[in-house]
CSV table of C-alpha atoms in Angstrom, one decimal:
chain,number,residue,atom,x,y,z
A,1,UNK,CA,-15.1,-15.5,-10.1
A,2,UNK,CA,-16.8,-16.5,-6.5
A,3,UNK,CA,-19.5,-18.5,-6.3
A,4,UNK,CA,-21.0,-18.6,-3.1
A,5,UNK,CA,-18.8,-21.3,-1.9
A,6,UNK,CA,-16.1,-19.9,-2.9
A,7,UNK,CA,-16.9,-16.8,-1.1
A,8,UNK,CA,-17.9,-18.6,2.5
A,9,UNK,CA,-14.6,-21.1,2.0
A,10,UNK,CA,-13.0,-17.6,2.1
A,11,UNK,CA,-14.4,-15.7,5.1
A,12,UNK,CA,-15.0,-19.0,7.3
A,13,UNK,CA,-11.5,-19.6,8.0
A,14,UNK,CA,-11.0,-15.7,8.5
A,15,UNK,CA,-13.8,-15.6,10.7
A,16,UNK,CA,-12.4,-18.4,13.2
A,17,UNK,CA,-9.1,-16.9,13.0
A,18,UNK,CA,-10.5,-13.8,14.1
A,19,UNK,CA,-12.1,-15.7,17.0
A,20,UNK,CA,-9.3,-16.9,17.8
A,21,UNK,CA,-7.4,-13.8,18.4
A,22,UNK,CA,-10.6,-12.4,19.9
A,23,UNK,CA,-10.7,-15.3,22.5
A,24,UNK,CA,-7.4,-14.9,23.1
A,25,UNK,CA,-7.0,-11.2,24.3
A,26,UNK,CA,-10.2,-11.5,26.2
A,27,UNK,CA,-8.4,-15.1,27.8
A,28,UNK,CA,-5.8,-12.8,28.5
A,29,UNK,CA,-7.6,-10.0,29.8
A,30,UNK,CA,-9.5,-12.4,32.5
A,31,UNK,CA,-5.9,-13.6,33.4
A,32,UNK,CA,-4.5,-10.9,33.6
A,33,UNK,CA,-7.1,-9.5,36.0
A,34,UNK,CA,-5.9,-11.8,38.5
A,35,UNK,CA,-3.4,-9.7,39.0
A,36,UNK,CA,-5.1,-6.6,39.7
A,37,UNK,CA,-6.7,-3.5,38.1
A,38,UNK,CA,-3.7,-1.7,37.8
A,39,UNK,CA,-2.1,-5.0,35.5
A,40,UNK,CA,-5.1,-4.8,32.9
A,41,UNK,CA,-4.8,-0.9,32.9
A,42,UNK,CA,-0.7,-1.2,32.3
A,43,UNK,CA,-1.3,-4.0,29.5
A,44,UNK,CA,-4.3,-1.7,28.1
A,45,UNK,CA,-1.9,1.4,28.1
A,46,UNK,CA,0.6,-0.5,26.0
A,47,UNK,CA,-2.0,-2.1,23.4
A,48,UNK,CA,-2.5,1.1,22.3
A,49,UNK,CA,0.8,1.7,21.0
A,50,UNK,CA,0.6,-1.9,20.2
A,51,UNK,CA,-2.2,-1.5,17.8
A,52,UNK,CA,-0.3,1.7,16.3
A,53,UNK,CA,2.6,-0.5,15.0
A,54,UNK,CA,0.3,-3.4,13.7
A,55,UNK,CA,-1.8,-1.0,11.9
A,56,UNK,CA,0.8,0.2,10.0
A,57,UNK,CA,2.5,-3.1,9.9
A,58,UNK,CA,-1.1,-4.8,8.2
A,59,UNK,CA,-1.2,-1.4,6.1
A,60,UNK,CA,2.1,-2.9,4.5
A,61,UNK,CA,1.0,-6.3,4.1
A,62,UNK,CA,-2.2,-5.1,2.6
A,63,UNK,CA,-0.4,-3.2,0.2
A,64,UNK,CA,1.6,-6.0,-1.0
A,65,UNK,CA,-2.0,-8.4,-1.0
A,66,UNK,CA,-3.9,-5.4,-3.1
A,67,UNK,CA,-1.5,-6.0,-5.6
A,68,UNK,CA,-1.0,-9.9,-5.4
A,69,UNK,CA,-4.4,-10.0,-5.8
A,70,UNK,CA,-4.8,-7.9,-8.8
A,71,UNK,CA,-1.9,-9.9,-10.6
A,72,UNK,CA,-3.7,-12.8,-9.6
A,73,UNK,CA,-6.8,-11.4,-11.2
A,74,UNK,CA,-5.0,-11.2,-14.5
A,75,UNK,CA,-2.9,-14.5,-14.3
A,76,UNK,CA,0.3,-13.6,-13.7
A,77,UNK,CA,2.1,-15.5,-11.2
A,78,UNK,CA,5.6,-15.0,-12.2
A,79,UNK,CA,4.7,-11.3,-10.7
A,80,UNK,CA,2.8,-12.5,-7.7
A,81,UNK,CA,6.2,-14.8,-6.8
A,82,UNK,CA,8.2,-11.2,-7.1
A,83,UNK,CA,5.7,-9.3,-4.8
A,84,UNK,CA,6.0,-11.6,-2.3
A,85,UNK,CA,9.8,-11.6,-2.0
A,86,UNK,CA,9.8,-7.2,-2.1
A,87,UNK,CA,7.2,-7.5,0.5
A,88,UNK,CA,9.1,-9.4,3.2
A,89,UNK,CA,12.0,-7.3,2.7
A,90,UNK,CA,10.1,-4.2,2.9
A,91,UNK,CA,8.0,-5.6,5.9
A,92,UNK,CA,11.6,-6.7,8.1
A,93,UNK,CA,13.4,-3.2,7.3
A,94,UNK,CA,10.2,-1.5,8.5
A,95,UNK,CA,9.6,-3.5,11.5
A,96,UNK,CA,12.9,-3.6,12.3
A,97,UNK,CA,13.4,0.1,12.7
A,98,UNK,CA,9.9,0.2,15.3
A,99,UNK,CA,11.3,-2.8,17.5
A,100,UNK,CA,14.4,-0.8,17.8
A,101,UNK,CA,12.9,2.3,18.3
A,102,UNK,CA,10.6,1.0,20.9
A,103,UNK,CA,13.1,-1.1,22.5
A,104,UNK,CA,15.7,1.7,23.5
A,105,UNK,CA,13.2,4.5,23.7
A,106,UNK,CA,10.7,2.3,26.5
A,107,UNK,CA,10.9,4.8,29.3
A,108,UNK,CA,10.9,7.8,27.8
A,109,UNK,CA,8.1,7.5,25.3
A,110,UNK,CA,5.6,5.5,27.9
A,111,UNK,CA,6.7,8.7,30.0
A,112,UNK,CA,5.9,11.2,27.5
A,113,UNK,CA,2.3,9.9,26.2
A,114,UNK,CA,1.0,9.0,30.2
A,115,UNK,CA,2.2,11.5,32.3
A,116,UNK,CA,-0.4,10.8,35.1
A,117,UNK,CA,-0.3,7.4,35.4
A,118,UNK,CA,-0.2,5.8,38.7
A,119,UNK,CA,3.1,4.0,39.5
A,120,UNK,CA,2.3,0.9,39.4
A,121,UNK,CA,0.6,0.7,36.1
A,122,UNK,CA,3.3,2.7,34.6
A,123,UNK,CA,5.5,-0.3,36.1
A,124,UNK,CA,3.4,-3.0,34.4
A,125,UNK,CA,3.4,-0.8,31.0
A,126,UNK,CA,7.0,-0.6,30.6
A,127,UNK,CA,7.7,-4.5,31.4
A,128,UNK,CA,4.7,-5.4,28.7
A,129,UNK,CA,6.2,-2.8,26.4
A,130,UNK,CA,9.6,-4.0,26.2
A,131,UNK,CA,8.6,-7.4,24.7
A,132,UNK,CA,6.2,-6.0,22.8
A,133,UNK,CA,9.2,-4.1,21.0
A,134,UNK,CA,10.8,-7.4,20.6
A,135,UNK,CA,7.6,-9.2,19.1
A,136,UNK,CA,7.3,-6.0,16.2
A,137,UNK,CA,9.7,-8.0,13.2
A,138,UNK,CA,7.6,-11.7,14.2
A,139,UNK,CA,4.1,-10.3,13.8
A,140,UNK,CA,5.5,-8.3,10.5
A,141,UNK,CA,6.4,-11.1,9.3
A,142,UNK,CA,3.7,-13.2,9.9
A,143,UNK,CA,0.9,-10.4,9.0
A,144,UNK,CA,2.5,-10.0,5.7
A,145,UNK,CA,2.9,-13.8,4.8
A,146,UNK,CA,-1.0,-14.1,5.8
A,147,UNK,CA,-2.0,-11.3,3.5
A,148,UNK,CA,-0.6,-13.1,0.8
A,149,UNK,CA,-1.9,-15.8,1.7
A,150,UNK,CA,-5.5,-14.4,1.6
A,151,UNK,CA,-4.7,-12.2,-1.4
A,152,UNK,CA,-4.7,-16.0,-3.5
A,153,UNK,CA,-8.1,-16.7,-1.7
A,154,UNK,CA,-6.4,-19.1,1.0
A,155,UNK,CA,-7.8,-18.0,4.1
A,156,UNK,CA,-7.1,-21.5,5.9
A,157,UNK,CA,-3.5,-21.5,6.2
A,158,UNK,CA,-3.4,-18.0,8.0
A,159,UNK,CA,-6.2,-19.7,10.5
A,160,UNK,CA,-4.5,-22.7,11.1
A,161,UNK,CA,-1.0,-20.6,12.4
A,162,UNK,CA,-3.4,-18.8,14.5
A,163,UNK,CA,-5.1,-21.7,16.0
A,164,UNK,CA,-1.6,-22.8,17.2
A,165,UNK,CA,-0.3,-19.6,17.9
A,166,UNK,CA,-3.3,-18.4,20.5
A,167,UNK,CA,-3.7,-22.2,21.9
A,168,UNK,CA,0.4,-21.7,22.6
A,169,UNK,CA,-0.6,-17.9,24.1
A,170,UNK,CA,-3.1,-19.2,26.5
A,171,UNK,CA,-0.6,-22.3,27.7
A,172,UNK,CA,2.0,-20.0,28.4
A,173,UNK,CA,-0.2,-17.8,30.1
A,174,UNK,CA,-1.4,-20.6,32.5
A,175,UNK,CA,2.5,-21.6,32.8
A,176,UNK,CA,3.8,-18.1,33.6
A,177,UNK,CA,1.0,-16.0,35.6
A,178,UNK,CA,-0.8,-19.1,37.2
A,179,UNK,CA,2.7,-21.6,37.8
A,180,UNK,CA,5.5,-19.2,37.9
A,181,UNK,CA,3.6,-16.0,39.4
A,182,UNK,CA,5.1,-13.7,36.7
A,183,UNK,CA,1.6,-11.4,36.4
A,184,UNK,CA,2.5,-9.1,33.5
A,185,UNK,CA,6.1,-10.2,32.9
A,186,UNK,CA,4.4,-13.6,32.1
A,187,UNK,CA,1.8,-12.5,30.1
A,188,UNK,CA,4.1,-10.9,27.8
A,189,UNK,CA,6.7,-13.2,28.0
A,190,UNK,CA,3.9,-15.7,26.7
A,191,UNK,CA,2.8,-13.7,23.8
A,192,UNK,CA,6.3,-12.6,22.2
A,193,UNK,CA,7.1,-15.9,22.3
A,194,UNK,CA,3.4,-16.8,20.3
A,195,UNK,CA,4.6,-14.5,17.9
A,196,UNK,CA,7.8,-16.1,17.1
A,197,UNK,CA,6.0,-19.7,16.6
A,198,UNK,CA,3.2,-17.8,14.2
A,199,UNK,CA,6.4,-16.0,12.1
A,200,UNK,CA,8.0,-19.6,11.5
A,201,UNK,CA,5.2,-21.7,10.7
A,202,UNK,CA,3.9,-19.0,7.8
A,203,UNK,CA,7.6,-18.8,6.7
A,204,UNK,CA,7.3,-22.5,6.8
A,205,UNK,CA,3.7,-22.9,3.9
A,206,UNK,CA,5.2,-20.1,2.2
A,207,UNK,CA,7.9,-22.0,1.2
A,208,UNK,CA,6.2,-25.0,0.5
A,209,UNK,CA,3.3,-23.2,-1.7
A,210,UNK,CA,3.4,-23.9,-5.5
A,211,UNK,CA,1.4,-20.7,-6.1
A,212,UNK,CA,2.7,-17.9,-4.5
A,213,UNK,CA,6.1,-19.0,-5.4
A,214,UNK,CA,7.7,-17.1,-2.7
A,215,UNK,CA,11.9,-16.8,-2.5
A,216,UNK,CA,13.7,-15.3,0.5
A,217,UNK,CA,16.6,-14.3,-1.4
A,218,UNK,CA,17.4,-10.6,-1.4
A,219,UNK,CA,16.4,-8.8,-4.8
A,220,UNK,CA,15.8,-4.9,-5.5
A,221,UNK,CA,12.7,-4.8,-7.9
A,222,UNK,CA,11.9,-0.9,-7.9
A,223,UNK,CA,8.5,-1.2,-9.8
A,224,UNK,CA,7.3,-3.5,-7.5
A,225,UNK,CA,8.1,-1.7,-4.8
A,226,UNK,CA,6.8,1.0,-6.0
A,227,UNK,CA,3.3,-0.7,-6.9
A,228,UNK,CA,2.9,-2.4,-3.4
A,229,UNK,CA,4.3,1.3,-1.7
A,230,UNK,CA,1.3,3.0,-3.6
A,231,UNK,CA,-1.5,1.0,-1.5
A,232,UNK,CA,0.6,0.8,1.5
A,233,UNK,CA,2.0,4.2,2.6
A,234,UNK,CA,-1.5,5.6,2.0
A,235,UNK,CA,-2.9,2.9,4.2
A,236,UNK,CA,-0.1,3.3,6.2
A,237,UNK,CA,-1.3,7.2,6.7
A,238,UNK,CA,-5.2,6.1,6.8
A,239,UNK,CA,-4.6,3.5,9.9
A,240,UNK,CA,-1.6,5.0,11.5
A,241,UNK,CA,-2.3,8.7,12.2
A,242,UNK,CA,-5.6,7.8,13.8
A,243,UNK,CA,-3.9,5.0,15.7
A,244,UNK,CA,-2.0,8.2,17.0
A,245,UNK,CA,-5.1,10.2,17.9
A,246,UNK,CA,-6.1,6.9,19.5
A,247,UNK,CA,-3.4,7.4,22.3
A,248,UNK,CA,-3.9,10.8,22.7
A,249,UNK,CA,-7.3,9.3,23.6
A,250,UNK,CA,-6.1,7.0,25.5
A,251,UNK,CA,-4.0,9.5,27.5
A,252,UNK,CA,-7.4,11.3,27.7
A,253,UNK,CA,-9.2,8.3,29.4
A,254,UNK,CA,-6.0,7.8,31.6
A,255,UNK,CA,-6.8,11.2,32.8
A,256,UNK,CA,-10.2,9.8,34.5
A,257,UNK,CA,-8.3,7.5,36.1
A,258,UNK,CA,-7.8,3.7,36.6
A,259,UNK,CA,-11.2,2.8,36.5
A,260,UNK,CA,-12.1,4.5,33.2
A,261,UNK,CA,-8.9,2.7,31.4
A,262,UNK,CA,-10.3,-0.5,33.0
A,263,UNK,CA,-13.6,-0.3,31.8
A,264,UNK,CA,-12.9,1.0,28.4
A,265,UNK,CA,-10.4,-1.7,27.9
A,266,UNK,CA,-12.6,-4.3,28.9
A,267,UNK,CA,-15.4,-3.1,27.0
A,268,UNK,CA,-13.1,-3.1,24.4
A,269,UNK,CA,-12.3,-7.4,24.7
A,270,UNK,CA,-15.9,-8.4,25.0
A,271,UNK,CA,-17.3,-6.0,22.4
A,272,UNK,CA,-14.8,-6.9,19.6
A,273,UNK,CA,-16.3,-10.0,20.0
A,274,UNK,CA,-19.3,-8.6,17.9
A,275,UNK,CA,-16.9,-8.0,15.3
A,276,UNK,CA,-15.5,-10.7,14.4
A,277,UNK,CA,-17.2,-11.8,10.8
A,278,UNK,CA,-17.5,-8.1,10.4
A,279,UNK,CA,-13.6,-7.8,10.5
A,280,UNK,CA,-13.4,-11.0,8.5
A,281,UNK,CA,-15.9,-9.7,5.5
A,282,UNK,CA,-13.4,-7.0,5.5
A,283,UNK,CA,-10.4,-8.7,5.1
A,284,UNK,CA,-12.2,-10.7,2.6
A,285,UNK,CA,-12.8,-7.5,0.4
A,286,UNK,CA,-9.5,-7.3,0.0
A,287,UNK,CA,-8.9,-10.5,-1.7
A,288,UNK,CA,-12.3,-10.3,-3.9
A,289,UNK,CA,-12.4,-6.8,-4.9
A,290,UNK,CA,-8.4,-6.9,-5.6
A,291,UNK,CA,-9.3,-9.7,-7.9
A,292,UNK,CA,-12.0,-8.8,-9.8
A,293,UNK,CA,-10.3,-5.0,-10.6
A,294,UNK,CA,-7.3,-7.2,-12.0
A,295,UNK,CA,-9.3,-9.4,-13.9
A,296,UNK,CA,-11.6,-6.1,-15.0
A,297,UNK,CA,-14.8,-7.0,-14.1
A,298,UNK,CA,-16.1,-4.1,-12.6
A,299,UNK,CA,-19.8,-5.0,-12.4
A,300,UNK,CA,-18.4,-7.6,-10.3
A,301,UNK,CA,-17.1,-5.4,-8.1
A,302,UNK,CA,-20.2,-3.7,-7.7
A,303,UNK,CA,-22.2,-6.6,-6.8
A,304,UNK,CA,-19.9,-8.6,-4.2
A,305,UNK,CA,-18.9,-5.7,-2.6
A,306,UNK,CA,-22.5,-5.2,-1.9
A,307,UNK,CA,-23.0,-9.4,-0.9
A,308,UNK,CA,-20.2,-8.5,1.6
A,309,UNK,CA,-21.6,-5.4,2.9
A,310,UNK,CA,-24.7,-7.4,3.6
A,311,UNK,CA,-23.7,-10.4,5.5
A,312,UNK,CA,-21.2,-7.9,7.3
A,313,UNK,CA,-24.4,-6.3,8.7
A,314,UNK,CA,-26.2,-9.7,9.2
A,315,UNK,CA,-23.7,-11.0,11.8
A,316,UNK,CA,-23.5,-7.6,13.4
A,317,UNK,CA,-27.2,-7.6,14.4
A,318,UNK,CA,-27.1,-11.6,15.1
A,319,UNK,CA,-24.0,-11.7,17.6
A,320,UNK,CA,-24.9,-8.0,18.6
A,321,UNK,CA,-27.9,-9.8,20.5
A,322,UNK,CA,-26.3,-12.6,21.4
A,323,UNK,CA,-23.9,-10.6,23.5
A,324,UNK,CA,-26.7,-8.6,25.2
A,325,UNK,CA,-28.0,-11.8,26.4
A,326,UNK,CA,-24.8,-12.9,27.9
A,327,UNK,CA,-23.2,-9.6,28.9
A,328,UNK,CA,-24.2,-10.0,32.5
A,329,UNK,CA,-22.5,-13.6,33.0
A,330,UNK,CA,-19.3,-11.9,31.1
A,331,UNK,CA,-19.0,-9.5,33.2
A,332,UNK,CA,-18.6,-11.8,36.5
A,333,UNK,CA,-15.3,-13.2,34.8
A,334,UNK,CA,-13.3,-10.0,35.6
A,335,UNK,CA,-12.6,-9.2,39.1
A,336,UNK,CA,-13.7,-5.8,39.1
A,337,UNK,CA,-15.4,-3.3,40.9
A,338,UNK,CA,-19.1,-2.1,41.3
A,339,UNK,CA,-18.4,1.2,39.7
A,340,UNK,CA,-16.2,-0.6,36.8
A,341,UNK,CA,-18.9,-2.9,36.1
A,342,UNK,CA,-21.5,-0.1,35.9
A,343,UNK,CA,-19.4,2.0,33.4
A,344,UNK,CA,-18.6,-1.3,31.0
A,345,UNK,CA,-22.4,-2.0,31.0
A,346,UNK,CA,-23.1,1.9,29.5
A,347,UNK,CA,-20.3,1.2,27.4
A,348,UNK,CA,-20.9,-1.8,26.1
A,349,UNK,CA,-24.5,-1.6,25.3
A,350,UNK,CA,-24.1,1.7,23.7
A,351,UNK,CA,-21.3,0.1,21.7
A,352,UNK,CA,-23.6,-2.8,20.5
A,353,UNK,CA,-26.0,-0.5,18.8
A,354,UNK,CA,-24.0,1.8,17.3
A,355,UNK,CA,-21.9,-1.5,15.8
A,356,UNK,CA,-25.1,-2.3,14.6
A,357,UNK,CA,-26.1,0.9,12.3
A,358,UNK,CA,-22.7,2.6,11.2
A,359,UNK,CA,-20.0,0.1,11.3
A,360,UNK,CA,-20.2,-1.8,7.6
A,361,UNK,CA,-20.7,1.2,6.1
A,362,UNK,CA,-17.9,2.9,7.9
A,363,UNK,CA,-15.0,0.0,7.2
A,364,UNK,CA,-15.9,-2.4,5.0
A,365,UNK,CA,-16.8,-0.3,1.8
A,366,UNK,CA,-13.4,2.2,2.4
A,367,UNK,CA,-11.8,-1.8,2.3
A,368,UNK,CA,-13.2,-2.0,-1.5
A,369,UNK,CA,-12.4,1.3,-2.0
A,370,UNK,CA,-8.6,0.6,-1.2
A,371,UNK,CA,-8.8,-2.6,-2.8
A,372,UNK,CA,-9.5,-1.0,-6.4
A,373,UNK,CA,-6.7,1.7,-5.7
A,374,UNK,CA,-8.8,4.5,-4.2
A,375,UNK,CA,-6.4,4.5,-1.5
A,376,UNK,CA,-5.8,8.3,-1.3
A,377,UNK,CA,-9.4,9.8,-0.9
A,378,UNK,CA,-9.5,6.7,1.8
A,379,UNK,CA,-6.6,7.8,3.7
A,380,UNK,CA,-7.5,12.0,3.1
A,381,UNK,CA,-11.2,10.8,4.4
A,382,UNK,CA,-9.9,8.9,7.4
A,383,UNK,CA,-7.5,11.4,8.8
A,384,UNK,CA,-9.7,14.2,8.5
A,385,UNK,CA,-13.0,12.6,10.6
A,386,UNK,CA,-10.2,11.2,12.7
A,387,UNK,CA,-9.4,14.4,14.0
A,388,UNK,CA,-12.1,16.5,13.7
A,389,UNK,CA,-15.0,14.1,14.9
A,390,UNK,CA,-13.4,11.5,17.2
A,391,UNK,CA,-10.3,13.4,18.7
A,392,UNK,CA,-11.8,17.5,18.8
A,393,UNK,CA,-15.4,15.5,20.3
A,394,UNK,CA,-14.2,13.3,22.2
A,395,UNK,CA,-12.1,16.3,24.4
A,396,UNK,CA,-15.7,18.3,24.4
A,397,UNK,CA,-17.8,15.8,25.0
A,398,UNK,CA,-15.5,14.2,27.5
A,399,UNK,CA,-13.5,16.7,29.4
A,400,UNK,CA,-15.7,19.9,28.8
A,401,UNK,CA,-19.3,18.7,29.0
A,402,UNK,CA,-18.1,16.9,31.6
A,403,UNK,CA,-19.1,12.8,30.1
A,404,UNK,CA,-15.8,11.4,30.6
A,405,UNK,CA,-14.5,8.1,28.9
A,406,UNK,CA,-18.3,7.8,27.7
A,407,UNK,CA,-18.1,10.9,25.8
A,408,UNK,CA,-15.0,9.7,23.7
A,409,UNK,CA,-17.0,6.6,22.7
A,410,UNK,CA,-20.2,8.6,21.2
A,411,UNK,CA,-17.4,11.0,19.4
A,412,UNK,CA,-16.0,8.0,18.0
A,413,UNK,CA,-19.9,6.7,16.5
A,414,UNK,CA,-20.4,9.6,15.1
A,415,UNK,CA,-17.0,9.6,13.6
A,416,UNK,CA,-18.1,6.4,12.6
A,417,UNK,CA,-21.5,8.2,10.6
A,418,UNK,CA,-19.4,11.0,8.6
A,419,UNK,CA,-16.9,8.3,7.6
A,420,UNK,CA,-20.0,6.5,5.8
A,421,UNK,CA,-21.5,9.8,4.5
A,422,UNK,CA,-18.2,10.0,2.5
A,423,UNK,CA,-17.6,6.7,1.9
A,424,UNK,CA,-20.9,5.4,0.1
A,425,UNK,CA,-21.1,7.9,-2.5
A,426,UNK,CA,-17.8,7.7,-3.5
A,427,UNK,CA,-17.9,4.0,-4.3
A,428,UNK,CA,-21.4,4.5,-6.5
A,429,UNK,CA,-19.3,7.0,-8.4
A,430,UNK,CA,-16.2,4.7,-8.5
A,431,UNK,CA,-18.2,1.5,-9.7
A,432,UNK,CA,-20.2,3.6,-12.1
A,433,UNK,CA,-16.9,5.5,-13.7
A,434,UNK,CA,-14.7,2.3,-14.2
A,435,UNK,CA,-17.4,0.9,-16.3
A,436,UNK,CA,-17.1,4.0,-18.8
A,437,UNK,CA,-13.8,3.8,-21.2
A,438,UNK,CA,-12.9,7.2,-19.8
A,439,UNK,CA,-11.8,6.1,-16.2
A,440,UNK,CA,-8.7,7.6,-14.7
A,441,UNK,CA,-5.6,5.8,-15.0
A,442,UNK,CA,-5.0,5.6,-11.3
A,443,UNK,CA,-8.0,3.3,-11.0
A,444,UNK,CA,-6.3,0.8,-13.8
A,445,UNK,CA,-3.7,-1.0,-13.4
């Protein structure tokens, strides 16, 4: 079912849309620095909760693109067209219900999580939170319309909206922090207004795409709902709860003060740079898997799961030494200071190796996993190491052997190594099992 230029027409386009938002929140981040440390550690405060919401936001839309992608698999469009409707619905009641939440509840929950931040990066937080809250049902809807998107093996229309979108983001960034002085309030002002343009141009193809079919009209199609709900609230579990032990961390590295929150978070833009085909192949597992477990091929599955994991690792060691070539000249972009610079460099590089050996193994097979409705032992897997490895190390390592913020990055590695451990096995067995006539039901559909 994908030839190899099938499979590259896929991931290219995913690949420079991940770019593109990579090269946007590190554009930002250099912006943003203009306007002191204490802007960049406010904005950084905020992503985390941020990332929270649009993890469980993508869990959703990967829910409904698991199972687009299997009906596509077995040539059913009719059902594909009715998955995409239930999924919009399901994606605006959901997203609706955070931007409210977040909206009315801005104060008290930035002052609950960071109790000891400084003033004026608590004041920064709360202005690039309340947009935030107002972006939530935009980027729901656009994440979801992408997924579908990808789920049919059209990766180019989700990278075109993102090419516009993040060109818009960095216009309005020049316009409102450089032109109008706005620091934060611009930067944020700029990017809930991206995410309006990105919700209406993929409302836009979807109406205009033959395949998917998709109809806005309101409709109640339990089984559906049910079907897509069965990926997504597991995935929803698997991404979301460790989002949550991510702010505790982050409330952890708040307690070290403002230059550990800057130099995680910009260690954090210029090492996500490394990622980007990684996070791409992963995406792309979605769609490929999805497909070949609907059409039944589960040799298939086997093989090009492996193809991915391969090329995943292949760009990870290529742009891994790429950025320790160019780290230094990166790092003169941010107006920082001596001591910041010093503890991105640890990170960084330590970051780069450890990205190098673990990460494939660690995201993109639980991705094929998910994809062929293993999405409980994923989700049971991910919370577990979440919390035991990452968040009970990372307060060892980094408050009580005294490491600091570095000592919540090597808990989250070798988070990173059980995750695998459990992970590998269970997809030999999977593979192996489907291809007896004695499979469980749950892994048929």
């Amino acid at each position: 079912m994908f030839t190899r230029k099938k499979l590259l027409e896929l991931i290219i386009p995913l690949t420079i849309e991940q770019f593109l938002i990579m090269a946007v929140g590190f554009i930002d981040s250099i912006m943003v620095s203009s306007c002191g440390e204490s802007a960049i550690s406010g904005i950084s405060v905020v992503n985390t909760i941020n990332n929270m919401v649009n993890c469980l936001l993508t869990a959703l839309a990967t829910g409904g693109a698991v199972v687009a992608a299997q009906f596509i698999g077995k040539k059913d469009k009719k059902t594909v067209s009715l998955i995409s409707n239930q999924l919009f619905w399901l994606t605006l009641l959901f997203s609706g219900i955070v931007a409210i939440t977040a909206f009315f509840g801005n104060g008290p929950i930035l002052s609950s999580l960071y109790r000891n931040l400084e003033t004026d990066v608590m004041e920064n937080a709360r202005i690039y939170f309340f947009f935030s809250a107002l972006s939530y049902p935009f980027y729901g809807i656009y994440n979801s319309g992408a997924a579908l998107f990808r789920a049919i093996g059209n990766s180019k229309i989700s990278m075109k909206i993102s090419l516009c979108k993040n060109l818009f983001n960095v216009f309005g960034n020049a316009v409102f922090i450089y032109g109008l002085g706005l620091g934060v309030t611009g930067a944020a002002l700029s990017t809930f207004l991206s995410h309006i343009l990105s919700a209406a141009l993929i409302l836009y193809f979807l109406y205009r795409d033959k395949e998917i079919h998709f109809a806005i009209g309101p409709s109640f199609r339990p089984a559906i709902i049910k079907k897509i709900l069965y990926i997504g609230i597991p995935n929803s579990f698997e991404t979301g709860i460790p989002q949550i032990g991510r702010i505790l961390l982050t409330t952890l590295t708040a307690s070290f003060g403002t230059i550990a929150i800057t130099a995680d978070s910009v260690t954090c833009n210029i090492g996500n740079f490394q990622l980007i085909p990684s996070e791409a192949i992963g995406i792309a597992m979605t769609t490929v898997v999805g497909q070949l477990v609907g059409a039944g091929d589960w040799e298939g599955v086997k093989k090009y799961a492996k193809k991915l994991v391969k090329m995943s690792y292949l760009s990870l060691f290529g742009l891994g030494l790429l950025l320790f070539a160019i780290e230094q000249p990166l790092f003169l972009l941010y107006h920082l200071s001596d001591d910041t610079i010093s503890l991105v460099k640890l990170l960084l590089n330590y970051n780069i190796i450890c990205l190098i050996i673990m990460q494939p193994l660690s995201y993109a097979v639980p991705a094929a996993l998910r994809a062929a409705n293993d999405v409980h032992y994923t989700m049971v897997v991910s919370i577990i190491t979440m919390w035991t490895c990452r968040i009970g190390l990372a307060y060892f390592l980094g408050r009580y052997v005294g490491l600091g913020v570095f000592g919540i990055w090597i808990a989250m590695t070798i988070e990173w190594c059980v995750r695998a451990l459990f992970f590998v096995p269970r997809f030999a067995w999977l593979t192996r099992r489907n291809r007896s006539t004695d499979a469980p039901d749950r892994f048929r559909i």
